[in-house]
GROMACS .gro file of C-alpha atoms in nm:
model
  337
    1UNK     CA    1  -1.529  -0.664   3.996
    2UNK     CA    2  -1.471  -0.308   4.030
    3UNK     CA    3  -1.759  -0.054   4.069
    4UNK     CA    4  -1.857   0.291   4.135
    5UNK     CA    5  -2.113   0.464   4.375
    6UNK     CA    6  -2.219   0.731   4.376
    7UNK     CA    7  -2.265   0.881   4.712
    8UNK     CA    8  -2.082   0.611   4.952
    9UNK     CA    9  -2.082   0.831   5.224
   10UNK     CA   10  -2.350   0.710   5.446
   11UNK     CA   11  -2.654   0.545   5.541
   12UNK     CA   12  -2.677   0.309   5.217
   13UNK     CA   13  -2.394   0.415   4.970
   14UNK     CA   14  -2.181   0.383   5.237
   15UNK     CA   15  -2.298   0.056   5.389
   16UNK     CA   16  -2.258  -0.044   4.988
   17UNK     CA   17  -1.846   0.106   5.048
   18UNK     CA   18  -1.815  -0.067   5.313
   19UNK     CA   19  -1.954  -0.443   5.162
   20UNK     CA   20  -1.866  -0.478   4.802
   21UNK     CA   21  -1.517  -0.392   5.006
   22UNK     CA   22  -1.545  -0.654   5.171
   23UNK     CA   23  -1.648  -0.981   4.890
   24UNK     CA   24  -1.310  -0.835   4.803
   25UNK     CA   25  -1.408  -0.524   4.464
   26UNK     CA   26  -1.202  -0.245   4.348
   27UNK     CA   27  -1.452   0.061   4.449
   28UNK     CA   28  -1.405   0.373   4.358
   29UNK     CA   29  -1.726   0.629   4.487
   30UNK     CA   30  -1.794   0.984   4.368
   31UNK     CA   31  -1.889   1.228   4.547
   32UNK     CA   32  -1.854   1.617   4.676
   33UNK     CA   33  -1.672   1.501   4.957
   34UNK     CA   34  -1.954   1.755   5.223
   35UNK     CA   35  -2.137   1.497   5.398
   36UNK     CA   36  -1.952   1.256   5.505
   37UNK     CA   37  -1.543   1.068   5.581
   38UNK     CA   38  -1.494   0.811   5.236
   39UNK     CA   39  -1.464   0.437   5.361
   40UNK     CA   40  -1.138   0.328   5.412
   41UNK     CA   41  -1.035   0.127   5.095
   42UNK     CA   42  -1.175   0.298   4.849
   43UNK     CA   43  -1.106   0.529   4.463
   44UNK     CA   44  -1.283   0.819   4.642
   45UNK     CA   45  -1.322   1.157   4.380
   46UNK     CA   46  -1.488   1.466   4.475
   47UNK     CA   47  -1.693   1.674   4.244
   48UNK     CA   48  -2.042   1.801   4.176
   49UNK     CA   49  -2.258   1.490   3.870
   50UNK     CA   50  -2.427   1.868   3.823
   51UNK     CA   51  -2.100   1.915   3.628
   52UNK     CA   52  -1.968   1.767   3.280
   53UNK     CA   53  -1.610   1.848   3.341
   54UNK     CA   54  -1.668   1.597   3.684
   55UNK     CA   55  -1.809   1.392   3.540
   56UNK     CA   56  -1.606   1.350   3.198
   57UNK     CA   57  -1.275   1.351   3.465
   58UNK     CA   58  -1.454   1.101   3.716
   59UNK     CA   59  -1.519   0.873   3.350
   60UNK     CA   60  -1.095   0.886   3.295
   61UNK     CA   61  -1.131   0.687   3.620
   62UNK     CA   62  -1.311   0.368   3.523
   63UNK     CA   63  -1.386   0.141   3.271
   64UNK     CA   64  -1.642  -0.020   3.623
   65UNK     CA   65  -1.908  -0.289   3.586
   66UNK     CA   66  -2.060  -0.179   3.720
   67UNK     CA   67  -2.182   0.188   3.890
   68UNK     CA   68  -2.479   0.162   4.147
   69UNK     CA   69  -2.616   0.535   4.167
   70UNK     CA   70  -2.697   0.667   4.585
   71UNK     CA   71  -2.722   0.987   4.577
   72UNK     CA   72  -2.956   1.087   4.219
   73UNK     CA   73  -3.295   1.137   4.423
   74UNK     CA   74  -3.184   1.578   4.542
   75UNK     CA   75  -3.142   1.607   4.195
   76UNK     CA   76  -3.410   1.651   3.855
   77UNK     CA   77  -3.396   1.381   3.597
   78UNK     CA   78  -3.188   1.641   3.296
   79UNK     CA   79  -2.902   1.590   3.609
   80UNK     CA   80  -2.985   1.148   3.561
   81UNK     CA   81  -2.960   1.216   3.226
   82UNK     CA   82  -2.644   1.425   3.236
   83UNK     CA   83  -2.397   1.160   3.431
   84UNK     CA   84  -2.522   0.796   3.263
   85UNK     CA   85  -2.476   0.995   2.970
   86UNK     CA   86  -2.161   1.061   2.998
   87UNK     CA   87  -2.118   0.754   3.221
   88UNK     CA   88  -2.216   0.556   2.927
   89UNK     CA   89  -1.860   0.448   2.794
   90UNK     CA   90  -1.707   0.336   3.166
   91UNK     CA   91  -1.948   0.087   3.294
   92UNK     CA   92  -2.155  -0.204   3.117
   93UNK     CA   93  -2.474  -0.097   3.420
   94UNK     CA   94  -2.633   0.148   3.631
   95UNK     CA   95  -2.826  -0.012   3.901
   96UNK     CA   96  -3.053   0.354   4.018
   97UNK     CA   97  -3.170   0.353   4.370
   98UNK     CA   98  -3.559   0.496   4.308
   99UNK     CA   99  -3.847   0.592   4.452
  100UNK     CA  100  -4.187   0.312   4.508
  101UNK     CA  101  -4.294   0.696   4.496
  102UNK     CA  102  -4.280   0.670   4.133
  103UNK     CA  103  -4.567   0.460   4.092
  104UNK     CA  104  -4.898   0.594   3.977
  105UNK     CA  105  -5.052   0.422   4.212
  106UNK     CA  106  -4.908   0.506   4.503
  107UNK     CA  107  -4.964   0.570   4.802
  108UNK     CA  108  -5.347   0.467   4.682
  109UNK     CA  109  -5.317   0.084   4.565
  110UNK     CA  110  -5.123  -0.194   4.612
  111UNK     CA  111  -4.793  -0.247   4.415
  112UNK     CA  112  -4.657  -0.445   4.166
  113UNK     CA  113  -4.285  -0.404   4.014
  114UNK     CA  114  -4.548  -0.461   3.726
  115UNK     CA  115  -4.766  -0.119   3.814
  116UNK     CA  116  -4.767   0.149   3.568
  117UNK     CA  117  -4.561   0.451   3.661
  118UNK     CA  118  -4.542   0.801   3.637
  119UNK     CA  119  -4.433   0.924   3.312
  120UNK     CA  120  -4.178   1.220   3.309
  121UNK     CA  121  -3.932   1.332   3.032
  122UNK     CA  122  -3.531   1.259   3.119
  123UNK     CA  123  -3.405   1.572   3.049
  124UNK     CA  124  -3.762   1.811   3.266
  125UNK     CA  125  -3.603   2.054   3.510
  126UNK     CA  126  -3.720   2.049   3.903
  127UNK     CA  127  -3.973   2.252   3.778
  128UNK     CA  128  -4.127   1.887   3.614
  129UNK     CA  129  -4.481   1.739   3.771
  130UNK     CA  130  -4.737   1.794   4.064
  131UNK     CA  131  -4.857   1.685   4.401
  132UNK     CA  132  -5.235   1.584   4.353
  133UNK     CA  133  -5.489   1.681   4.587
  134UNK     CA  134  -5.426   1.504   4.899
  135UNK     CA  135  -5.082   1.389   4.838
  136UNK     CA  136  -5.071   1.159   4.536
  137UNK     CA  137  -4.925   1.134   4.328
  138UNK     CA  138  -4.565   1.383   4.438
  139UNK     CA  139  -4.358   1.582   4.208
  140UNK     CA  140  -4.116   1.402   4.432
  141UNK     CA  141  -4.269   1.073   4.276
  142UNK     CA  142  -4.267   1.294   3.913
  143UNK     CA  143  -3.915   1.364   3.890
  144UNK     CA  144  -3.848   0.986   4.071
  145UNK     CA  145  -3.983   0.837   3.772
  146UNK     CA  146  -3.825   1.094   3.504
  147UNK     CA  147  -3.502   0.977   3.659
  148UNK     CA  148  -3.551   0.586   3.595
  149UNK     CA  149  -3.583   0.714   3.170
  150UNK     CA  150  -3.276   0.900   3.196
  151UNK     CA  151  -3.067   0.583   3.264
  152UNK     CA  152  -3.321   0.358   3.069
  153UNK     CA  153  -3.211   0.582   2.691
  154UNK     CA  154  -2.857   0.572   2.810
  155UNK     CA  155  -2.848   0.172   2.968
  156UNK     CA  156  -3.121   0.010   2.824
  157UNK     CA  157  -3.135  -0.315   2.879
  158UNK     CA  158  -2.869  -0.307   3.110
  159UNK     CA  159  -3.032  -0.082   3.346
  160UNK     CA  160  -3.153  -0.191   3.725
  161UNK     CA  161  -3.394  -0.030   3.932
  162UNK     CA  162  -3.443  -0.083   4.333
  163UNK     CA  163  -3.779   0.067   4.403
  164UNK     CA  164  -3.748   0.065   4.804
  165UNK     CA  165  -4.028   0.143   5.113
  166UNK     CA  166  -3.900   0.279   5.368
  167UNK     CA  167  -3.552   0.227   5.449
  168UNK     CA  168  -3.393   0.128   5.786
  169UNK     CA  169  -3.138   0.048   6.023
  170UNK     CA  170  -2.785   0.162   6.191
  171UNK     CA  171  -2.663   0.557   6.042
  172UNK     CA  172  -3.005   0.680   5.905
  173UNK     CA  173  -2.993   1.055   5.871
  174UNK     CA  174  -3.471   1.045   5.794
  175UNK     CA  175  -3.451   0.960   6.203
  176UNK     CA  176  -3.849   0.719   6.160
  177UNK     CA  177  -3.653   0.473   6.355
  178UNK     CA  178  -3.439   0.626   6.604
  179UNK     CA  179  -3.755   0.912   6.699
  180UNK     CA  180  -3.958   0.556   6.768
  181UNK     CA  181  -3.645   0.449   6.995
  182UNK     CA  182  -3.630   0.738   7.202
  183UNK     CA  183  -4.064   0.879   7.239
  184UNK     CA  184  -3.978   0.454   7.378
  185UNK     CA  185  -3.648   0.487   7.585
  186UNK     CA  186  -3.873   0.818   7.766
  187UNK     CA  187  -4.206   0.561   7.797
  188UNK     CA  188  -4.491   0.699   7.917
  189UNK     CA  189  -4.819   0.732   7.789
  190UNK     CA  190  -4.718   0.665   7.430
  191UNK     CA  191  -4.925   0.817   7.139
  192UNK     CA  192  -4.983   0.531   6.857
  193UNK     CA  193  -5.186   0.454   6.575
  194UNK     CA  194  -5.449   0.242   6.564
  195UNK     CA  195  -5.516  -0.040   6.395
  196UNK     CA  196  -5.200  -0.177   6.631
  197UNK     CA  197  -5.261  -0.504   6.378
  198UNK     CA  198  -5.079  -0.226   6.117
  199UNK     CA  199  -4.867  -0.423   5.876
  200UNK     CA  200  -4.520  -0.231   5.858
  201UNK     CA  201  -4.255  -0.347   5.574
  202UNK     CA  202  -3.965  -0.066   5.573
  203UNK     CA  203  -3.630  -0.327   5.498
  204UNK     CA  204  -3.275  -0.303   5.649
  205UNK     CA  205  -2.981  -0.114   5.477
  206UNK     CA  206  -2.776  -0.365   5.547
  207UNK     CA  207  -3.048  -0.608   5.261
  208UNK     CA  208  -3.117  -0.309   4.980
  209UNK     CA  209  -2.713  -0.318   5.017
  210UNK     CA  210  -2.622  -0.682   4.997
  211UNK     CA  211  -2.935  -0.699   4.724
  212UNK     CA  212  -2.832  -0.390   4.529
  213UNK     CA  213  -2.442  -0.530   4.491
  214UNK     CA  214  -2.601  -0.861   4.369
  215UNK     CA  215  -2.750  -0.712   4.066
  216UNK     CA  216  -2.413  -0.541   3.989
  217UNK     CA  217  -2.272  -0.869   3.975
  218UNK     CA  218  -2.600  -1.016   3.774
  219UNK     CA  219  -2.715  -0.963   3.419
  220UNK     CA  220  -3.066  -0.855   3.479
  221UNK     CA  221  -3.232  -0.564   3.379
  222UNK     CA  222  -3.638  -0.410   3.544
  223UNK     CA  223  -3.765  -0.274   3.871
  224UNK     CA  224  -3.766  -0.482   4.109
  225UNK     CA  225  -3.962  -0.430   4.450
  226UNK     CA  226  -3.805  -0.380   4.754
  227UNK     CA  227  -3.960  -0.402   5.114
  228UNK     CA  228  -4.030  -0.680   5.330
  229UNK     CA  229  -4.173  -0.985   5.259
  230UNK     CA  230  -4.293  -1.057   5.543
  231UNK     CA  231  -4.433  -0.715   5.760
  232UNK     CA  232  -4.464  -0.666   6.077
  233UNK     CA  233  -4.711  -0.502   6.314
  234UNK     CA  234  -4.725  -0.187   6.409
  235UNK     CA  235  -4.782  -0.301   6.777
  236UNK     CA  236  -4.465  -0.562   6.769
  237UNK     CA  237  -4.283  -0.287   6.616
  238UNK     CA  238  -4.312  -0.030   6.936
  239UNK     CA  239  -4.327  -0.383   7.184
  240UNK     CA  240  -3.949  -0.454   6.990
  241UNK     CA  241  -3.875  -0.065   7.106
  242UNK     CA  242  -3.928  -0.028   7.411
  243UNK     CA  243  -3.802  -0.422   7.453
  244UNK     CA  244  -3.466  -0.295   7.309
  245UNK     CA  245  -3.414   0.043   7.509
  246UNK     CA  246  -3.563  -0.090   7.829
  247UNK     CA  247  -3.873   0.232   7.807
  248UNK     CA  248  -4.158   0.185   8.017
  249UNK     CA  249  -4.375   0.327   7.843
  250UNK     CA  250  -4.770   0.192   7.736
  251UNK     CA  251  -4.861   0.261   7.343
  252UNK     CA  252  -5.212   0.426   7.310
  253UNK     CA  253  -5.381   0.341   7.033
  254UNK     CA  254  -5.578   0.616   6.891
  255UNK     CA  255  -5.741   0.626   6.556
  256UNK     CA  256  -5.709   0.827   6.251
  257UNK     CA  257  -6.001   0.989   6.235
  258UNK     CA  258  -5.916   1.147   6.599
  259UNK     CA  259  -5.526   1.230   6.517
  260UNK     CA  260  -5.662   1.348   6.236
  261UNK     CA  261  -5.915   1.626   6.422
  262UNK     CA  262  -5.667   1.612   6.630
  263UNK     CA  263  -5.329   1.773   6.373
  264UNK     CA  264  -5.166   1.460   6.359
  265UNK     CA  265  -4.940   1.493   6.035
  266UNK     CA  266  -4.944   1.175   5.918
  267UNK     CA  267  -4.562   1.027   5.785
  268UNK     CA  268  -4.359   1.267   5.978
  269UNK     CA  269  -4.529   1.357   6.350
  270UNK     CA  270  -4.593   1.012   6.399
  271UNK     CA  271  -4.330   0.821   6.196
  272UNK     CA  272  -4.391   0.532   6.023
  273UNK     CA  273  -4.822   0.593   5.924
  274UNK     CA  274  -5.035   0.648   5.680
  275UNK     CA  275  -5.363   0.518   5.680
  276UNK     CA  276  -5.325   0.456   5.258
  277UNK     CA  277  -5.416   0.140   5.195
  278UNK     CA  278  -5.103   0.110   4.945
  279UNK     CA  279  -4.791   0.244   5.147
  280UNK     CA  280  -4.783  -0.104   5.321
  281UNK     CA  281  -4.858  -0.274   5.035
  282UNK     CA  282  -4.613  -0.361   4.775
  283UNK     CA  283  -4.545  -0.656   4.649
  284UNK     CA  284  -4.173  -0.737   4.626
  285UNK     CA  285  -4.151  -1.067   4.463
  286UNK     CA  286  -3.982  -1.037   4.199
  287UNK     CA  287  -3.687  -0.920   4.440
  288UNK     CA  288  -3.706  -1.233   4.640
  289UNK     CA  289  -3.697  -1.440   4.338
  290UNK     CA  290  -3.348  -1.245   4.214
  291UNK     CA  291  -3.236  -1.314   4.556
  292UNK     CA  292  -3.323  -0.981   4.806
  293UNK     CA  293  -3.324  -1.183   5.167
  294UNK     CA  294  -3.440  -0.942   5.518
  295UNK     CA  295  -3.338  -1.025   5.905
  296UNK     CA  296  -3.658  -0.937   6.082
  297UNK     CA  297  -3.722  -0.579   6.160
  298UNK     CA  298  -3.674  -0.690   6.531
  299UNK     CA  299  -3.344  -0.713   6.469
  300UNK     CA  300  -3.283  -0.296   6.263
  301UNK     CA  301  -3.493  -0.219   6.585
  302UNK     CA  302  -3.208  -0.394   6.793
  303UNK     CA  303  -2.925  -0.268   6.525
  304UNK     CA  304  -3.018   0.066   6.534
  305UNK     CA  305  -3.060   0.155   6.958
  306UNK     CA  306  -2.686  -0.016   6.980
  307UNK     CA  307  -2.615   0.222   6.681
  308UNK     CA  308  -2.785   0.568   6.930
  309UNK     CA  309  -2.658   0.419   7.205
  310UNK     CA  310  -2.298   0.393   7.116
  311UNK     CA  311  -2.275   0.785   7.024
  312UNK     CA  312  -2.477   0.713   6.664
  313UNK     CA  313  -2.424   1.053   6.491
  314UNK     CA  314  -2.545   1.030   6.063
  315UNK     CA  315  -2.525   1.283   5.815
  316UNK     CA  316  -2.679   1.639   5.877
  317UNK     CA  317  -3.011   1.686   5.723
  318UNK     CA  318  -3.312   1.868   5.745
  319UNK     CA  319  -3.584   1.528   5.731
  320UNK     CA  320  -3.382   1.435   6.019
  321UNK     CA  321  -3.606   1.796   6.233
  322UNK     CA  322  -3.932   1.686   6.017
  323UNK     CA  323  -3.987   1.363   6.213
  324UNK     CA  324  -4.194   1.327   6.595
  325UNK     CA  325  -4.483   1.526   6.719
  326UNK     CA  326  -4.328   1.737   7.018
  327UNK     CA  327  -4.414   1.628   7.374
  328UNK     CA  328  -4.660   1.928   7.391
  329UNK     CA  329  -4.843   1.766   7.171
  330UNK     CA  330  -4.886   1.475   7.220
  331UNK     CA  331  -4.941   1.501   7.581
  332UNK     CA  332  -5.243   1.794   7.518
  333UNK     CA  333  -5.370   1.495   7.238
  334UNK     CA  334  -5.372   1.214   7.567
  335UNK     CA  335  -5.467   1.351   7.801
  336UNK     CA  336  -5.750   1.498   7.621
  337UNK     CA  337  -5.831   1.091   7.507
   0.00000   0.00000   0.00000
């Protein structure tokens, strides 16, 4: 099996490359060579995915049985279309890492694999779309829906779309789970979003990688929601963070209206907290039927802490700084309760 991984040097792309090599596959990676070190054993090609000349040069290293694109999140649809068009004759399949944000109902409604998508042209630039009042839909969602359309126009039934909600695990660059782990380690009274019974559906990066490779080797097509089929409560999530870090912390569960009154930002200041009804209600039955297997989230928490404790360092990314409430703000809110 010969595959091309667009990206391939950090988090999901890196794990995909490593797992593919472990399967004995021939792996080419394509990236700018700026965000991380190439995985030993791959054939690295450095270039810009927005440069047609670089893409044509890349295509000469094919053909591949499949392309797995892990790096489209920062590019508008027209750049995805440029890549899919340039590589169409060099690849049989395209596995596209997308997002649940492509759905019209995200994050307000429970979602299925056949839920309606946002509408965006395949050749749209970065200005297309809008973010609605209340944060839904988002311009990001429109852009990613347009990226899916660009893949569909080039690869048709040979295209697969993986739509994760939140991906966690060793090497995470966003900083959601690392923040909760370091906060748990610090101990004390921990500001936590009620209800403690809220279910969470994050998936482990290693399980997403396995599923992506399985789809690259299959003959399936269409979209798959990639969310954990066995959700964990926020209380159990924090309890595991405290256990693995040895933190002597006590969660203080605060109702959402109080958090909002105190100006606590959902999704960032308290990572994974969002009150919209559909955030953690995304059905993944189709993916499970196609072979998605998810390890317990407690294992993801444990392994991520082990990575951090061993001086794990993700690639530099601006989203890391967005996550986590300032200690002074947290202390002030807790003191006011």
